[in-house]
CSV table of C-alpha atoms and ligand atoms in Angstrom, one decimal:
chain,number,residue,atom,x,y,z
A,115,UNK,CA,21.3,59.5,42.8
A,116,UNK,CA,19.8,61.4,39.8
A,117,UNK,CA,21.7,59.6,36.8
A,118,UNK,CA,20.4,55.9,36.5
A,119,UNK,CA,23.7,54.6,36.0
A,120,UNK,CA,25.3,53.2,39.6
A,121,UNK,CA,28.2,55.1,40.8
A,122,UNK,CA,31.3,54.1,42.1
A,123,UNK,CA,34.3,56.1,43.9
A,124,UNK,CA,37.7,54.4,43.5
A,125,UNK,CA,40.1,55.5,46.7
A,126,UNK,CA,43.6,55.0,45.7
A,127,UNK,CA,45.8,54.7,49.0
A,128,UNK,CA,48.7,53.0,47.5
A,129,UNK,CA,50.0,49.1,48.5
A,130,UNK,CA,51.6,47.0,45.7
A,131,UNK,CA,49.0,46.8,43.0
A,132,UNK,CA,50.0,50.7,41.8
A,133,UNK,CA,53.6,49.9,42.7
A,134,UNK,CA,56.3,50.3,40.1
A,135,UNK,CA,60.3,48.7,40.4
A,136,UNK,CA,62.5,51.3,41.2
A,137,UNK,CA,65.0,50.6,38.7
A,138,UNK,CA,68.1,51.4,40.3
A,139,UNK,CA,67.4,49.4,44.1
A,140,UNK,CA,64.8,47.4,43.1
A,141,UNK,CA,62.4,47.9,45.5
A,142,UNK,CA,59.1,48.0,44.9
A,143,UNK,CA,57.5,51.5,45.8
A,144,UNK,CA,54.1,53.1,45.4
A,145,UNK,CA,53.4,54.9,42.3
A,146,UNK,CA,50.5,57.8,41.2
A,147,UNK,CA,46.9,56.4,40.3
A,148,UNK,CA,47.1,57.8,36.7
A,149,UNK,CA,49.9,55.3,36.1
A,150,UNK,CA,47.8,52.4,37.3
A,151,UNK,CA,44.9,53.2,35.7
A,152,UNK,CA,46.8,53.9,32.2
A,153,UNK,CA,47.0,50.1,32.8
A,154,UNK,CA,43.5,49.3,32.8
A,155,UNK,CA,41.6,50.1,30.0
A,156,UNK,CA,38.7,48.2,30.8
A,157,UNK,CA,37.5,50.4,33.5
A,158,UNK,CA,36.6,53.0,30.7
A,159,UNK,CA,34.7,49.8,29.3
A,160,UNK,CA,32.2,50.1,32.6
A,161,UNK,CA,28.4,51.3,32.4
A,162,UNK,CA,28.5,52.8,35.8
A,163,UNK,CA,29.9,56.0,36.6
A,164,UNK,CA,33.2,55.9,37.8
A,165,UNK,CA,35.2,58.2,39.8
A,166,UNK,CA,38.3,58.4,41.6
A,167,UNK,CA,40.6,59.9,44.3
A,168,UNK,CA,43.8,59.3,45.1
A,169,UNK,CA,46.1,59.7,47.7
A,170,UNK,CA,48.7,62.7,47.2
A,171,UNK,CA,51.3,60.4,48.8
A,172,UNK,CA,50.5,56.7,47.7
A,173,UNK,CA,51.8,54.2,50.7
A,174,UNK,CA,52.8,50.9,51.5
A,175,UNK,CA,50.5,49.8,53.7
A,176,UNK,CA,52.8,48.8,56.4
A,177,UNK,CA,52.2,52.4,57.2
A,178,UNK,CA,48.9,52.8,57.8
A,179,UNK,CA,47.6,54.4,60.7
A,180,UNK,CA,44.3,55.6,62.2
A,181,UNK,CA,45.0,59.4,61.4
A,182,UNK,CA,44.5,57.5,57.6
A,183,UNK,CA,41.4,55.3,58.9
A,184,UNK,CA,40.1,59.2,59.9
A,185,UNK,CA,40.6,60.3,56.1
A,186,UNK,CA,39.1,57.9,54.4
A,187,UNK,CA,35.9,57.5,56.6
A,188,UNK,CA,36.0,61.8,56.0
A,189,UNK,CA,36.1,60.9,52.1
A,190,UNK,CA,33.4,58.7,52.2
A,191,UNK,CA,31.2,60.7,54.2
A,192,UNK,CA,32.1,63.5,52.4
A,193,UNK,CA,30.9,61.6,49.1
A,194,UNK,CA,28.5,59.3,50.8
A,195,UNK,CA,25.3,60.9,48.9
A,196,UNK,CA,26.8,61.5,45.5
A,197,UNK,CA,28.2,57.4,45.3
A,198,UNK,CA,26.4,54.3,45.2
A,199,UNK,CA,29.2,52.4,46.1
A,200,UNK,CA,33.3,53.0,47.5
A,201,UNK,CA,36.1,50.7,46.2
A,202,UNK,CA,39.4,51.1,48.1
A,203,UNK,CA,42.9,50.7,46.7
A,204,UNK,CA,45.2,49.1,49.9
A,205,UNK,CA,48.0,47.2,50.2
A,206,UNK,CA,47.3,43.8,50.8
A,207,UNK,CA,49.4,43.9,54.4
A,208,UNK,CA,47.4,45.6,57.0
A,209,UNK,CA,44.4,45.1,54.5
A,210,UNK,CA,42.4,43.4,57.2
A,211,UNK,CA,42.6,46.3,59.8
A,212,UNK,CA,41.7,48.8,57.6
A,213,UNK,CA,38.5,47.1,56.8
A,214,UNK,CA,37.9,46.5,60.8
A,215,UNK,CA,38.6,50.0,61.7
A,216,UNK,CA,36.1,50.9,59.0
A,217,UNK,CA,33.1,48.7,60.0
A,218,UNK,CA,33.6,50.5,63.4
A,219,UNK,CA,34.1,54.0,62.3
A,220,UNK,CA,31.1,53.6,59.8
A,221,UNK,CA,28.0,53.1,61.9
A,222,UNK,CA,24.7,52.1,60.0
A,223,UNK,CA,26.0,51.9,56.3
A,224,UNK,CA,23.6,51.5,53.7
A,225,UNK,CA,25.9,51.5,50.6
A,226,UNK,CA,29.3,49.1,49.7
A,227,UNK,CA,32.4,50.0,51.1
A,228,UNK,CA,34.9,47.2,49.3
A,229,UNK,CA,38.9,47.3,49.8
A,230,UNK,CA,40.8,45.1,47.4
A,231,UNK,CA,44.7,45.4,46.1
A,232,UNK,CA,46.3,42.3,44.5
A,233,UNK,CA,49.9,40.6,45.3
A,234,UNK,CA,51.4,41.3,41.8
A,235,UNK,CA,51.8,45.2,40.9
A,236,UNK,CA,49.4,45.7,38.0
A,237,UNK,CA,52.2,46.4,35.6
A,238,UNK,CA,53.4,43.0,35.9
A,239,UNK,CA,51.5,40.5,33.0
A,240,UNK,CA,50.7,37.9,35.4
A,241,UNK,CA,49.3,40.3,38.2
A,242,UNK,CA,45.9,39.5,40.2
A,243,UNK,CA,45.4,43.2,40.1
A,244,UNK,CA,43.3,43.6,37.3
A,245,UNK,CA,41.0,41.0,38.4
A,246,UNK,CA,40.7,42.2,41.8
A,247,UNK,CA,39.9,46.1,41.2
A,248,UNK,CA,37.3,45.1,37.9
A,249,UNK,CA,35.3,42.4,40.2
A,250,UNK,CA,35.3,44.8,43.6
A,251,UNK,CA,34.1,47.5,41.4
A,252,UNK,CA,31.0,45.2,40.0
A,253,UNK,CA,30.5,44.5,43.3
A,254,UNK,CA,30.2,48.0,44.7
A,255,UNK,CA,27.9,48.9,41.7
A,256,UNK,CA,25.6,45.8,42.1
A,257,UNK,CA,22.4,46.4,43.2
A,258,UNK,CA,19.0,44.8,43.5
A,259,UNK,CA,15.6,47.0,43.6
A,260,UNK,CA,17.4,50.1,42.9
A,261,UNK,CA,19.3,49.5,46.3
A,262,UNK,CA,23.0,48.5,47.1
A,263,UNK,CA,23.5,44.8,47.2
A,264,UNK,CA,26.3,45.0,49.7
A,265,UNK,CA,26.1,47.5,52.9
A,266,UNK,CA,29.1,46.6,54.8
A,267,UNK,CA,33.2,47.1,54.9
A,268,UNK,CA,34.3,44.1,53.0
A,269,UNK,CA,37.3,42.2,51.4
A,270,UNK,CA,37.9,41.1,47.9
A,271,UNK,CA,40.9,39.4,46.9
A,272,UNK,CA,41.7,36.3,44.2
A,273,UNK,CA,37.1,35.8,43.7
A,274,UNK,CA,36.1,35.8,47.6
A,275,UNK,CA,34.3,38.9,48.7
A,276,UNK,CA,34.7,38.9,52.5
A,277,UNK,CA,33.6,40.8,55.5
A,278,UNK,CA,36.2,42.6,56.1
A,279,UNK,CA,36.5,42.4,59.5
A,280,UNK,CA,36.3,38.9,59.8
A,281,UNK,CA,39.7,38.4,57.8
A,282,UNK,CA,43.4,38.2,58.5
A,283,UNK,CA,45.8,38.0,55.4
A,284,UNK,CA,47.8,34.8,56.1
A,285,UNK,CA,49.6,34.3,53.0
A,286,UNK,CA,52.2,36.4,51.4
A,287,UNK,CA,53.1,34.1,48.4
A,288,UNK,CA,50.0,33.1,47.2
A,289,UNK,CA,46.9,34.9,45.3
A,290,UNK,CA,44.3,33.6,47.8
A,291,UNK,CA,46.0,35.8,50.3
A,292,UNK,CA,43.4,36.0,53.2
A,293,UNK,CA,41.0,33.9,55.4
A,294,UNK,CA,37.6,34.6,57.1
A,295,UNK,CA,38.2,31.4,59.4
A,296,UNK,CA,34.9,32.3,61.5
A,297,UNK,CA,32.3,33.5,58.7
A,298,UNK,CA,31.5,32.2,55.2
A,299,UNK,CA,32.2,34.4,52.0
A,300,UNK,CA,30.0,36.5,51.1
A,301,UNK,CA,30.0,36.5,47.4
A,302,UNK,CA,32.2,34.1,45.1
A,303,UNK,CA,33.2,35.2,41.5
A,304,UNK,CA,33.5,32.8,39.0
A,305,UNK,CA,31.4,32.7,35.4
A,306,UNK,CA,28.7,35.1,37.4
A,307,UNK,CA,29.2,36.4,41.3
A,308,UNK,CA,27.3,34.3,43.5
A,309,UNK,CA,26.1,36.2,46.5
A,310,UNK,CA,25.5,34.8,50.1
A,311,UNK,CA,22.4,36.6,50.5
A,312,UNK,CA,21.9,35.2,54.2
A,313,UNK,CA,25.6,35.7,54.9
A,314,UNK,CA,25.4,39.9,54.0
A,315,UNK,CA,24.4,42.5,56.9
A,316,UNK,CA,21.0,44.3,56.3
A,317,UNK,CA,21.2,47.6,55.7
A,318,UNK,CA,20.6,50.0,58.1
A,319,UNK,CA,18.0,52.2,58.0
A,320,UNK,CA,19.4,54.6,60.0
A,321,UNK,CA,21.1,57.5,58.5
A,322,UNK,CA,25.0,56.9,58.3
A,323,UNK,CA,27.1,57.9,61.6
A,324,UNK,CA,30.7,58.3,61.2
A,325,UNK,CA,32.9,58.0,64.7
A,326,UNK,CA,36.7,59.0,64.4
A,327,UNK,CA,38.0,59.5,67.9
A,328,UNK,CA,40.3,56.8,68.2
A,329,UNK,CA,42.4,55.4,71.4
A,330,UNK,CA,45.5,53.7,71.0
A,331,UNK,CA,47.0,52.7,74.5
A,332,UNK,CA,46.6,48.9,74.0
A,333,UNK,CA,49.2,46.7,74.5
A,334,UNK,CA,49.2,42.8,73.3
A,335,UNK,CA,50.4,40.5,76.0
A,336,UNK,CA,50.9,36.6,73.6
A,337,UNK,CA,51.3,34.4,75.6
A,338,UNK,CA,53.3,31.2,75.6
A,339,UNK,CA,54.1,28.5,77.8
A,340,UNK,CA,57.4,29.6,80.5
A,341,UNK,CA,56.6,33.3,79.8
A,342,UNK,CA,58.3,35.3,82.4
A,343,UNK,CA,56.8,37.3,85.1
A,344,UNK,CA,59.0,39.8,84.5
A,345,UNK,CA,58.4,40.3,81.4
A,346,UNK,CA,54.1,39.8,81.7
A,347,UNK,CA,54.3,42.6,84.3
A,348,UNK,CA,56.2,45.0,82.2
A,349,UNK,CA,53.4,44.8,79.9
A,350,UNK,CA,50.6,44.7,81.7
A,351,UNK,CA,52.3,48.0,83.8
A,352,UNK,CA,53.3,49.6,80.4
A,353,UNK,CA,53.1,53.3,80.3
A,354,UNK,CA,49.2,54.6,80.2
A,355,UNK,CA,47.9,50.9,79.2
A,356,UNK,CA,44.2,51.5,78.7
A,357,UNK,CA,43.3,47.9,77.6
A,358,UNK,CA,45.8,44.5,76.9
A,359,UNK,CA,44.8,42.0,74.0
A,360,UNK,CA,45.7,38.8,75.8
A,361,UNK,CA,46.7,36.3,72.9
A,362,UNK,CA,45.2,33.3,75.0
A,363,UNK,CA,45.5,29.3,74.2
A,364,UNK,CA,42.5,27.4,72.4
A,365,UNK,CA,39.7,28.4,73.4
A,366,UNK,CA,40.7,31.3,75.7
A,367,UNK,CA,42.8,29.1,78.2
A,368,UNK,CA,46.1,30.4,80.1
A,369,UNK,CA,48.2,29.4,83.0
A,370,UNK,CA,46.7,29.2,86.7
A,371,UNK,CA,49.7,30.0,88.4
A,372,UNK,CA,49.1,32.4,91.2
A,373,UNK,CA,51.2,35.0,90.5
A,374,UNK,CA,49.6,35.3,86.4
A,375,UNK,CA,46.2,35.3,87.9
A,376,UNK,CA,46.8,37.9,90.3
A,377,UNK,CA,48.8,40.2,88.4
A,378,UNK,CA,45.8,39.8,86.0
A,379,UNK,CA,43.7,41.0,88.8
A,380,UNK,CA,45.6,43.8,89.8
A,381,UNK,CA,45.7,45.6,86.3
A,382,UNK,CA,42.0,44.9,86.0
A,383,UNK,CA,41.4,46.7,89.3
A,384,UNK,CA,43.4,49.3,88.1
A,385,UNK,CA,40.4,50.2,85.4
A,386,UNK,CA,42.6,48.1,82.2
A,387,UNK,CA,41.1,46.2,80.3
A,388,UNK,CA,42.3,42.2,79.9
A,389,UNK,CA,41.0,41.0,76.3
A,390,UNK,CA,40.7,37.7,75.4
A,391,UNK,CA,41.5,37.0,71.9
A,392,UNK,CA,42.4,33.1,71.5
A,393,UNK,CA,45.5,32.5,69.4
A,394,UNK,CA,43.6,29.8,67.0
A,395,UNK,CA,42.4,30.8,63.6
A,396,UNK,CA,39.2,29.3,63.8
A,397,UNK,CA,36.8,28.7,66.8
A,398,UNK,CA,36.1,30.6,69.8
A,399,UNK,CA,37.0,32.0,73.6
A,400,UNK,CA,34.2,30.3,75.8
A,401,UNK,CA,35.6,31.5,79.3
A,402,UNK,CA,34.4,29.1,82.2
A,403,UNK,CA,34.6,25.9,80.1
A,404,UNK,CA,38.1,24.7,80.8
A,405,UNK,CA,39.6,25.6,85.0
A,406,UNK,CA,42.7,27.3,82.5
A,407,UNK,CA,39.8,29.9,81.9
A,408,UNK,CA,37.2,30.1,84.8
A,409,UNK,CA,39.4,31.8,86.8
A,410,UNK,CA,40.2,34.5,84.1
A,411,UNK,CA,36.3,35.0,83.8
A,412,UNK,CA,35.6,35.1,87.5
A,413,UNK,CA,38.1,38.2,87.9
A,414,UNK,CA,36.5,39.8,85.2
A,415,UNK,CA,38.6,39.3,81.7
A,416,UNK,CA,36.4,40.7,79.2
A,417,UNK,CA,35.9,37.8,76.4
A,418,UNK,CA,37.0,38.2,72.3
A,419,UNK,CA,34.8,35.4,71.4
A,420,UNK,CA,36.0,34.6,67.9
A,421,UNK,CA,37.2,37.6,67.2
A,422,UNK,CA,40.2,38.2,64.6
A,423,UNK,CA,43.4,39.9,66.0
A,424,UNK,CA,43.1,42.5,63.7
A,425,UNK,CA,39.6,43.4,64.6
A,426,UNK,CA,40.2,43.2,68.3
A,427,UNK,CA,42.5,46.0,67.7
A,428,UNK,CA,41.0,48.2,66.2
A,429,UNK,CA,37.4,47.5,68.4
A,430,UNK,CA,39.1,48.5,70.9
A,431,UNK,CA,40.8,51.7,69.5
A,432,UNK,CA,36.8,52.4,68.6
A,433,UNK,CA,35.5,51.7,72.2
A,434,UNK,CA,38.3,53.3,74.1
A,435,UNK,CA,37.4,56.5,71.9
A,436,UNK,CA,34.0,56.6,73.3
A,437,UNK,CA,33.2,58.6,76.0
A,438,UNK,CA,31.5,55.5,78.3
A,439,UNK,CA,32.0,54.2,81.1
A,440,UNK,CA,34.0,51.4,81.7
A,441,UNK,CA,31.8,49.1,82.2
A,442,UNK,CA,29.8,50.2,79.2
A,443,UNK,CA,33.2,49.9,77.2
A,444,UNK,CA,33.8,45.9,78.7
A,445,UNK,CA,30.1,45.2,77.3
A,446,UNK,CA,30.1,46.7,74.0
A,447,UNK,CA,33.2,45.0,73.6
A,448,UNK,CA,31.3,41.4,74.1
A,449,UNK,CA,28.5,43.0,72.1
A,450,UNK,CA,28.1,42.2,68.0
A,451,UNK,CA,28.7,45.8,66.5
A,452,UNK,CA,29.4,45.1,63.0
A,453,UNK,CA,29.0,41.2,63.0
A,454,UNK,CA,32.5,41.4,63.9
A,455,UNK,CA,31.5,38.5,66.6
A,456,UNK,CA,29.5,35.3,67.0
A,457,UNK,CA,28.5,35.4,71.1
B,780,LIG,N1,53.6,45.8,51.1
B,780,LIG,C1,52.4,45.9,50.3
B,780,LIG,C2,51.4,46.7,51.1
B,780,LIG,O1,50.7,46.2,51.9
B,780,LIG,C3,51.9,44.5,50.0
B,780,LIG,C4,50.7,44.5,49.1
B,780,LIG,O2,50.2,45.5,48.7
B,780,LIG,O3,50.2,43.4,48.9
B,780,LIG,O4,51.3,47.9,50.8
């Protein structure tokens, strides 16, 4: 950067914090970013250098895909040298997958990439908005030696800054709307923002690589106990099935039965991929330390570890996009990438 002031790109891509009542249904729907940011004066109150883009057609993040994932790593690339730091507008709802699909799509960041949205829409007096967007913008600006503080795809929300694909929103009512289960805040806001400084990623020193082929032939097999064969086999045979998230039991367990474990077998023969992503919140997959998983292990299910749903997803939409072989695919996916994993 030339000016001494940090710099800071807001994204606007909609969710409830620029949402407005539509007075005649009621609804809440997604409104411009010149309305929201009429209602916060305070940004203009900011020594850094703020800027902002926002999408033409603001969305409820229910809607998010990965042709949007592709847009917004292509924004930030495209602005990568001119900001010191990106703060992301999203609906609070699919939140957590955005910020996984980032951390995979942006290989060796060096500069803050922060998403944040709030429960209440910011026109509304008791709304977490304002709090949100002012704190993940100090964030993205903070720096130490002239160099970004934070150099991953994080979460704030309600004074926990997060890595952002370690989380999973798990309450709708509430402020505190999302959990890292498996890997301590970051940063916590209160009179000052305490930073983690063991818990952050280094920077990479490498210059920034941004991936956006994406595959999305995975299918999610939960199980639960009396599940039918029928209906595990229509899965596990659906329609060009590149890889299955199996949602297992503690820590990566499932049933023995012989006609599970070779129907398992088969679609793994058949070049799928069986994912093991355990259906607790906190704690890991350790295939081989219960029977209920040596047997998944020994016909090669490829473990999550403690991976979140939402990251498994979206890893796997990043590794089947690679051109590898599969068996380069099955070990990136036990590899750490993003620190995504403890394995
Ligand atoms: N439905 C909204 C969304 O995810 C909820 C929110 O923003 O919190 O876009």
């Amino acid at each position: 950067m030339t000016n001494s002031k940090p710099s800071v790109l807001l994204i606007y891509t909609g969710g409830t914090i620029g949402m407005m009542q539509d007075h005649r249904t009621g609804e809440l729907k997604p409104f411009n970013f010149k309305a929201l940011s009429k209602q916060i004066p305070e940004l203009e109150k900011f020594d850094i250098q703020l800027s902002s883009i926002s999408f033409k057609n603001p969305i409820d993040s229910s809607n998010m895909n990965p042709q949007v994932w592709i847009e917004l790593v292509t924004i930030i690339k495209d602005h990568y040298h001119q900001y010191d730091g990106f703060v992301i507008l999203h609906g609070s709802d699919t939140m957590s997958y955005t910020a996984s699909a980032l951390s995979f799509m942006l290989e060796n960041l060096s500069k803050p990439v922060i998403l944040t949205g709030s429960q209440l829409p910011i026109g509304i007096i008791r709304t977490d908005g304002k709090e949100n967007l002012i704190t993940a913008i100090e964030i993205a600006s903070a720096q130490k030696n002239g160099k970004p503080l934070v150099t991953e795809v994080c979460v704030y929300f309600e004074y926990k800054l997060y890595r952002g694909n370690r989380t999973y929103k798990y309450n709708s009512a509430h402020f505190d709307a999302f959990k890292s289960p498996n890997y301590p805040a970051l940063a916590e806001a209160g009179v000052k923002i305490q930073y983690n400084v063991n818990a952050l990623l280094k920077p990479s020193k490498k210059a920034l690589t941004v991936h956006t082929t994406l595959e999305n032939d995975i299918a999610v097999l939960k199980l639960f106990p009396g599940i039918s064969k029928k209906i595990t086999l229509s899965i596990l045979n659906s329609l060009d099935v590149k890889a299955v998230i199996m949602e297992t039991f503690g820590a990566g367990n499932a049933c023995t039965d012989e006609w599970f474990l070779t129907a398992l077998k088969q679609t793994i023969d058949r070049g799928v991929i069986i994912y093991n992503v355990t259906q607790c919140a906190e704690g890991k997959v350790i295939q081989g330390m219960y029977e209920t998983s040596s047997a998944l292990k020994k016909i090669g299910v490829v473990s999550g570890y403690d991976i979140t749903f939402e990251s498994a997803v979206t890893k796997l939409m990043y590794v089947l996009g690679k051109k590898q072989t599969l068996e380069k695919r099955k070990q990136l996916l036990e590899t750490n990438l993003r620190g995504e994993i403890t394995n």
